[in-house]
mmCIF file of C-alpha atoms in Angstrom:
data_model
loop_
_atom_site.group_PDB
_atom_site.id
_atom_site.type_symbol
_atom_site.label_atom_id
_atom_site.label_comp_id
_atom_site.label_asym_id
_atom_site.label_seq_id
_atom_site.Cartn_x
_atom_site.Cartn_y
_atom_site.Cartn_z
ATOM 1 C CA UNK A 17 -6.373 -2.516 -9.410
ATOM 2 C CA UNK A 18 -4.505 -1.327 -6.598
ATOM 3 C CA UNK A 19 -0.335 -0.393 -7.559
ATOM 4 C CA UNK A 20 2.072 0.459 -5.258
ATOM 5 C CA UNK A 21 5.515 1.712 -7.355
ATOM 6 C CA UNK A 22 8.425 2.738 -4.910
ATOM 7 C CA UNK A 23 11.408 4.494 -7.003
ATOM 8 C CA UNK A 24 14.651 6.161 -5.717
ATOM 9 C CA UNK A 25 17.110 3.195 -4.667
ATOM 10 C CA UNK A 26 20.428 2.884 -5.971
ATOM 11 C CA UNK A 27 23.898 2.560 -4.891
ATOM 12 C CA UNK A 28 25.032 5.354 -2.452
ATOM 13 C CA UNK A 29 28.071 5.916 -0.073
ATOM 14 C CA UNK A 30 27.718 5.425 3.611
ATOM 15 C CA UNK A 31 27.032 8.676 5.719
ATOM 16 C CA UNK A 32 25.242 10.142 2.013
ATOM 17 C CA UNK A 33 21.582 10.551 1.873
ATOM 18 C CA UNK A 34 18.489 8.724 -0.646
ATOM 19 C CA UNK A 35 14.830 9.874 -0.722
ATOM 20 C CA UNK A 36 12.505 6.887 -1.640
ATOM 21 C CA UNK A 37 9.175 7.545 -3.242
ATOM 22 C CA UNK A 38 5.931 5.598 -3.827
ATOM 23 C CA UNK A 39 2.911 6.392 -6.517
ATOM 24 C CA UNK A 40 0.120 5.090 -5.356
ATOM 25 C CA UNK A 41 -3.068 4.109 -7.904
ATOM 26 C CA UNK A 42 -6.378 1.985 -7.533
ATOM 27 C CA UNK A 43 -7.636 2.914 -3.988
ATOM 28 C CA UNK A 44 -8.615 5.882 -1.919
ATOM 29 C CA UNK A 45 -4.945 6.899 -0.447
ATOM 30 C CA UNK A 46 -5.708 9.216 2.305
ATOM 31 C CA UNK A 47 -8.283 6.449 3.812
ATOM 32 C CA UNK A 48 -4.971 4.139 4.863
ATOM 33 C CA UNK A 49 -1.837 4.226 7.133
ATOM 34 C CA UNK A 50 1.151 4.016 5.095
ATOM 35 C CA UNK A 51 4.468 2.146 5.928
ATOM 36 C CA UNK A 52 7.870 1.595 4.589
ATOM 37 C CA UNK A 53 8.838 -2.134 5.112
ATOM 38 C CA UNK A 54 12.450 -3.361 4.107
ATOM 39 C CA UNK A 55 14.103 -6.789 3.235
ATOM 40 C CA UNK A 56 18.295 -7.556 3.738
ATOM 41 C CA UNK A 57 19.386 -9.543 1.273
ATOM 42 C CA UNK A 58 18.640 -12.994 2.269
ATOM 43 C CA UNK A 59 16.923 -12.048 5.657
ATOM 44 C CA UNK A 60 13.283 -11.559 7.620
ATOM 45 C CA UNK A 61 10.976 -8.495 6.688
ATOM 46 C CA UNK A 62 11.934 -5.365 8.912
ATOM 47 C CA UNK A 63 9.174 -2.698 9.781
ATOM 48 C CA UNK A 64 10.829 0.565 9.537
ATOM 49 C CA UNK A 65 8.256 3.509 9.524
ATOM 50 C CA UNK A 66 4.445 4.693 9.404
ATOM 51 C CA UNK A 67 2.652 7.459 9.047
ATOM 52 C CA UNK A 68 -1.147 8.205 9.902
ATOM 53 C CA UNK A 69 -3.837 9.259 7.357
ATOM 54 C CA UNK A 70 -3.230 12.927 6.825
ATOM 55 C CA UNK A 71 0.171 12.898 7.812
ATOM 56 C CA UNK A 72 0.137 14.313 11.176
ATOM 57 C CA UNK A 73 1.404 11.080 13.088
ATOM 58 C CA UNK A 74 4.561 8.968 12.273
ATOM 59 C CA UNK A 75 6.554 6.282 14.012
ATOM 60 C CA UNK A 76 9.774 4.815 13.421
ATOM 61 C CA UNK A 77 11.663 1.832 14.491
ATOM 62 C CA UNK A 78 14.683 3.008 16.694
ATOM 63 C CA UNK A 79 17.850 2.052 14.567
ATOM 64 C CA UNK A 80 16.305 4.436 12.015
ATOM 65 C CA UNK A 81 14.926 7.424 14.660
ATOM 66 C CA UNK A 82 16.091 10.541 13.715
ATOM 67 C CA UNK A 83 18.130 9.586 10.866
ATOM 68 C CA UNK A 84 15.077 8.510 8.170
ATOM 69 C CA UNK A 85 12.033 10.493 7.768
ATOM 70 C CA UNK A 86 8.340 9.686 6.182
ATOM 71 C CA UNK A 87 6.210 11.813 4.889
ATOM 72 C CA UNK A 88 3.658 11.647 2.707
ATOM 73 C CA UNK A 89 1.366 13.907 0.297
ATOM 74 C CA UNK A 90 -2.310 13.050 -0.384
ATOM 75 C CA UNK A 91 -3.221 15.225 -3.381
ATOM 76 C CA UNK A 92 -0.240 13.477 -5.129
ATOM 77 C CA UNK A 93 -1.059 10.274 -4.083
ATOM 78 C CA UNK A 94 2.595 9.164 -3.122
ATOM 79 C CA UNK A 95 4.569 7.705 -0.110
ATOM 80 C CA UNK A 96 8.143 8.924 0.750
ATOM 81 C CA UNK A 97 10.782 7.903 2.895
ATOM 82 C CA UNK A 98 13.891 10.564 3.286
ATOM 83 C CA UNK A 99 17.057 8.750 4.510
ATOM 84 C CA UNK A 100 19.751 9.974 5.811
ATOM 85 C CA UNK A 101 22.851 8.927 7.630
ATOM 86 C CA UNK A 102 23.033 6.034 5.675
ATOM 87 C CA UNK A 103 24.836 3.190 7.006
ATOM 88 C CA UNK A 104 25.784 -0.446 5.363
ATOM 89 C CA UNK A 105 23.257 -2.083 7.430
ATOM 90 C CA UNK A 106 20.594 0.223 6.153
ATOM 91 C CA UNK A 107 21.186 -1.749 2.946
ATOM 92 C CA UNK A 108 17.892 -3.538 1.909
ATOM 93 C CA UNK A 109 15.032 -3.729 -0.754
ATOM 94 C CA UNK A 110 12.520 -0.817 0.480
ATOM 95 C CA UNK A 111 8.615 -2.220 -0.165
ATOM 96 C CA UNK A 112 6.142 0.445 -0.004
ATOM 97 C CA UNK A 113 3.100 -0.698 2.156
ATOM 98 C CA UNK A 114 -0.823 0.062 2.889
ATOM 99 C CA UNK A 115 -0.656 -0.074 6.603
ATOM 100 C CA UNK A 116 -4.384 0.015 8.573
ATOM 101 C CA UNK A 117 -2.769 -2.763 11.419
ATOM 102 C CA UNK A 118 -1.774 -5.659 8.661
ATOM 103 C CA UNK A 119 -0.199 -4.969 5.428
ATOM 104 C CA UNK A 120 -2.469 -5.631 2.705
ATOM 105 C CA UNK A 121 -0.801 -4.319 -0.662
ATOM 106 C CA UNK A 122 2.726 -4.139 -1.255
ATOM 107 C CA UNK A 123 4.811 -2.955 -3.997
ATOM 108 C CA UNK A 124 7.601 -4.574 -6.175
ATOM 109 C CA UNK A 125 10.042 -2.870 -3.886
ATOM 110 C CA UNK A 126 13.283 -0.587 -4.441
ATOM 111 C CA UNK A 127 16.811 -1.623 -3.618
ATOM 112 C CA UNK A 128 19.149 0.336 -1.547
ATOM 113 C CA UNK A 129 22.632 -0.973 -1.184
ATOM 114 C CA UNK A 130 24.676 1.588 1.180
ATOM 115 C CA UNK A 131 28.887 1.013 0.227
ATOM 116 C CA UNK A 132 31.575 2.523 -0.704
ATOM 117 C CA UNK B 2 9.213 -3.886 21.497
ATOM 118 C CA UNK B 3 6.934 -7.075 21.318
ATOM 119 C CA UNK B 4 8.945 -10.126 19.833
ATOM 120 C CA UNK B 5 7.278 -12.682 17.895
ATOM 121 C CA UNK B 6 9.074 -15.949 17.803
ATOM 122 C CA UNK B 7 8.508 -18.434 14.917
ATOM 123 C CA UNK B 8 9.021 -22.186 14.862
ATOM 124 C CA UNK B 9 9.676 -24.060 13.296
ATOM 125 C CA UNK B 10 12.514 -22.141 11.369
ATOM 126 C CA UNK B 11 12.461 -25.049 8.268
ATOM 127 C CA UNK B 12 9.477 -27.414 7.755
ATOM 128 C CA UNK B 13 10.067 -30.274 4.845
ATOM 129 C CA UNK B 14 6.688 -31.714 4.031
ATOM 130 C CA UNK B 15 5.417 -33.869 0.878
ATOM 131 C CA UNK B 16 2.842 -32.261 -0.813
ATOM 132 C CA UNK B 17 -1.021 -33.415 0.278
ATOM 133 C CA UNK B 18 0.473 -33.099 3.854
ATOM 134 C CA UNK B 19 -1.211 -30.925 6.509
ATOM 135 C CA UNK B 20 0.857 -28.570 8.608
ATOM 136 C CA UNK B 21 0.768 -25.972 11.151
ATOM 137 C CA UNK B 22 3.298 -22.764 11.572
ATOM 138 C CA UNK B 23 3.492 -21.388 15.187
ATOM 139 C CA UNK B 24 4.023 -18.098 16.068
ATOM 140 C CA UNK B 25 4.653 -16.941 19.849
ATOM 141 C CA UNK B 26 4.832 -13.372 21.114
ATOM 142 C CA UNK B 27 6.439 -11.976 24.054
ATOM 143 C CA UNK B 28 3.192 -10.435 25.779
ATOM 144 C CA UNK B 29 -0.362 -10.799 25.225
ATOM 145 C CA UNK B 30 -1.509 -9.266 22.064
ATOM 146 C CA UNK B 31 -5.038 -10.084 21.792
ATOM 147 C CA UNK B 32 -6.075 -11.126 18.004
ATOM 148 C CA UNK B 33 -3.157 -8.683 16.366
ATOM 149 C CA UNK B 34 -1.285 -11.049 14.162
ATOM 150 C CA UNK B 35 -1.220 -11.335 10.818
ATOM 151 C CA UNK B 36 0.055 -13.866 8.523
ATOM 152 C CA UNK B 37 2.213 -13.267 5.229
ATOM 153 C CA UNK B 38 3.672 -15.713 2.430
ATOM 154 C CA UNK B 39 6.537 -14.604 0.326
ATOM 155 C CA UNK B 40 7.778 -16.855 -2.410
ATOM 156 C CA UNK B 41 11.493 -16.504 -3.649
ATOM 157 C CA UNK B 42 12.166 -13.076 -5.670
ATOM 158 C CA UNK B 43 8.428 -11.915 -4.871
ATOM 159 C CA UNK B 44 6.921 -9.011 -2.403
ATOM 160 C CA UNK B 45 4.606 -10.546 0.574
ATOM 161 C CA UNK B 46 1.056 -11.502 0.508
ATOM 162 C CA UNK B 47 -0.985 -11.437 3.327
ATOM 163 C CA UNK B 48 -3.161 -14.529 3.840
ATOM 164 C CA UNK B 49 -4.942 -13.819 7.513
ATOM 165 C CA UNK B 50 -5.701 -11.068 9.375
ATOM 166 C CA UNK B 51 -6.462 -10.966 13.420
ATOM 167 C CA UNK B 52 -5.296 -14.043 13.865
ATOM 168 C CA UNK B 53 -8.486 -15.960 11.701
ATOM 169 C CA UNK B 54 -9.437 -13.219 9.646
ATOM 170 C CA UNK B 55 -9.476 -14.220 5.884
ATOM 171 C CA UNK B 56 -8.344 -12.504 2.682
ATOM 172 C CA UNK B 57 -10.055 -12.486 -0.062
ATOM 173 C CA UNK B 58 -8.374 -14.045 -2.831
ATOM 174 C CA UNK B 59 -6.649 -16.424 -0.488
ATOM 175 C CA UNK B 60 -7.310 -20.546 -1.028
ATOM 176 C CA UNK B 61 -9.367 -21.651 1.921
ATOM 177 C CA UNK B 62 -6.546 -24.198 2.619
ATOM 178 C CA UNK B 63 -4.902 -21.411 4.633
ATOM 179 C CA UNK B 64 -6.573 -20.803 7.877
ATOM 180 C CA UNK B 65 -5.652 -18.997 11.341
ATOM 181 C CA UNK B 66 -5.859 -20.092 15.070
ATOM 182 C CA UNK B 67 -5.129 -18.301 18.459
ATOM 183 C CA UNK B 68 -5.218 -15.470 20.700
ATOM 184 C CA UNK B 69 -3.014 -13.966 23.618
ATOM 185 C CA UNK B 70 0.506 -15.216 23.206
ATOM 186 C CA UNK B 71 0.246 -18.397 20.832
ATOM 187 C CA UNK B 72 -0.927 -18.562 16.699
ATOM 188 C CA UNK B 73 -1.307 -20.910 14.620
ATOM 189 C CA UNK B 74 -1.117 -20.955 10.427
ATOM 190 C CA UNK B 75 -2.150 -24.115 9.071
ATOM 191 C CA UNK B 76 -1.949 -25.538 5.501
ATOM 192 C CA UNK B 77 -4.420 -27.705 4.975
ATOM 193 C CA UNK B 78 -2.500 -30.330 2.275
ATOM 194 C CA UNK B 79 0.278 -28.724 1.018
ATOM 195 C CA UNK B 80 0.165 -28.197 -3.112
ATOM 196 C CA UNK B 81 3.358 -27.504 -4.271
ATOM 197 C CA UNK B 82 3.060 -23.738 -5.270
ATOM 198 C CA UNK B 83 2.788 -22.984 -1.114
ATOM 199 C CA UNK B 84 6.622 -24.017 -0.662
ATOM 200 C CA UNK B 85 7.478 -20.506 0.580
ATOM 201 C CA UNK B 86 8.595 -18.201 3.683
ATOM 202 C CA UNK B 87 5.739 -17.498 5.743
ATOM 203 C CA UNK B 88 5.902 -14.792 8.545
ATOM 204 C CA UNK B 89 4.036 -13.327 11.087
ATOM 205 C CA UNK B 90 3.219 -9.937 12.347
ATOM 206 C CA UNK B 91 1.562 -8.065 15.276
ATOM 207 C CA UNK B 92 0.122 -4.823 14.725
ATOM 208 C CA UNK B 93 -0.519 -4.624 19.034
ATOM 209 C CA UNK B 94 1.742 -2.133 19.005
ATOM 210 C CA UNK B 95 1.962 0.435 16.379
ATOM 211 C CA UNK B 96 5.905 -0.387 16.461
ATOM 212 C CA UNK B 97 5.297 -3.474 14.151
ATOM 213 C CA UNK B 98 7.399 -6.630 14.323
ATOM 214 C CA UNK B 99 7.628 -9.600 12.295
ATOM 215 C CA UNK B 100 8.781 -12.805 12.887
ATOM 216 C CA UNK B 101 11.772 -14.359 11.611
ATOM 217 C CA UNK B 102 9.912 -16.452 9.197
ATOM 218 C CA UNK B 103 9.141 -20.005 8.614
ATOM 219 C CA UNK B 104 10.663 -21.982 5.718
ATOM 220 C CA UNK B 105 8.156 -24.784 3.583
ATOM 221 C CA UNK B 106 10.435 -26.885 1.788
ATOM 222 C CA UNK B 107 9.658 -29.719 -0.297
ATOM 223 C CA UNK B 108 11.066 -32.590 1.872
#
């Protein structure tokens, strides 16, 4: 059975920093894009970063571009999305995706709220 | 960025209805949509893929139409556990985008 577990939300103060992470169980993990995929409260879903199979390629949408960073580590199985910068519209539940074009297993997701 | 537009924003249907969920993007984008539902308090679940593409897993009320600009999810009778959000998403461009999301009510 394929779980996706994202941990590391919480409440933190704008400008501070969070690091989001992801254990990943029941598939082959290096064999799939990864993505971070967020949710306001009460709003759409928001792409926000990807990263390639081994790592090597990323992309990010622009209001997070050069402030968050993905990364990822294959022999540990796990996602990870370092955020920095943080700012009250940042504020959002994080869902750890598989990412090969669609998004075909998600996890329970992690909620960041960004206030002081 | 490609924009996907989705309309209508609230659809109130009886159950045993039929319905159909549009989803327009900005450019061209082949067969790169994909369709999601997300019930209240719950992650998404992707029901198509490419457009037509289905899931396994997924009731075979759900189906996909389109290509180019304009999609199509349609609900063939509506039971009452598919009152949801459903969105779209392109994967054209590896900058994702979804769209804003159509609402199933119970009308």
């Amino acid at each position: 059975e394929v779980q996706l577990v994202e941990s590391g939300g919480g409440l933190v103060q704008p400008g501070r920093s969070l690091k989001l992470s992801c254990a990943a169980s029941g598939f082959t993990f290096s064999d799939y894009y990864m993505a971070w995929v967020r949710q306001a409260p009460t709003k759409g879903l928001e792409w926000v970063a990807s990263i390639s199979y081994d790592g090597g390629s990323t992309y990010y949408r622009d209001s997070v571009k050069g402030r968050f960073t993905i990364s990822r580590d294959n022999a540990k199985s796990s996602l990870y999305l370092q955020m920095d910068s943080l700012r009250s519209e940042d504020t959002a539940t994080y869902y750890c995706t598989t990412a090969n074009g669609w998004f075909a297993y998600w996890g329970q997701g992690t909620l960041v709220t960004v206030s002081s | 960025d490609i924009v996907l537009t989705q309309s209508p924003a609230t659809l109130s249907v009886t159950p045993g209805e039929s319905v159909s969920l549009s989803c327009r993007a900005s450019q061209g984008i082949s067969t790169s949509i994909h369709w999601y539902q997300q019930k209240s308090n719950e992650s998404p679940r992707l029901l198509i893929k490419y457009a037509s593409q289905s899931i396994s897993g997924i009731p075979s009320r759900f189906s996909g139409s389109g290509s180019g600009t304009d999609f199509t999810l349609s609900i063939n009778r509506v039971e009452s556990e598919d009152f949801s959000v459903y969105y779209c998403q392109q994967s054209y461009s590896l900058l994702y985008t979804f769209g804003a999301g159509t609402k199933l009510e119970l009308k």
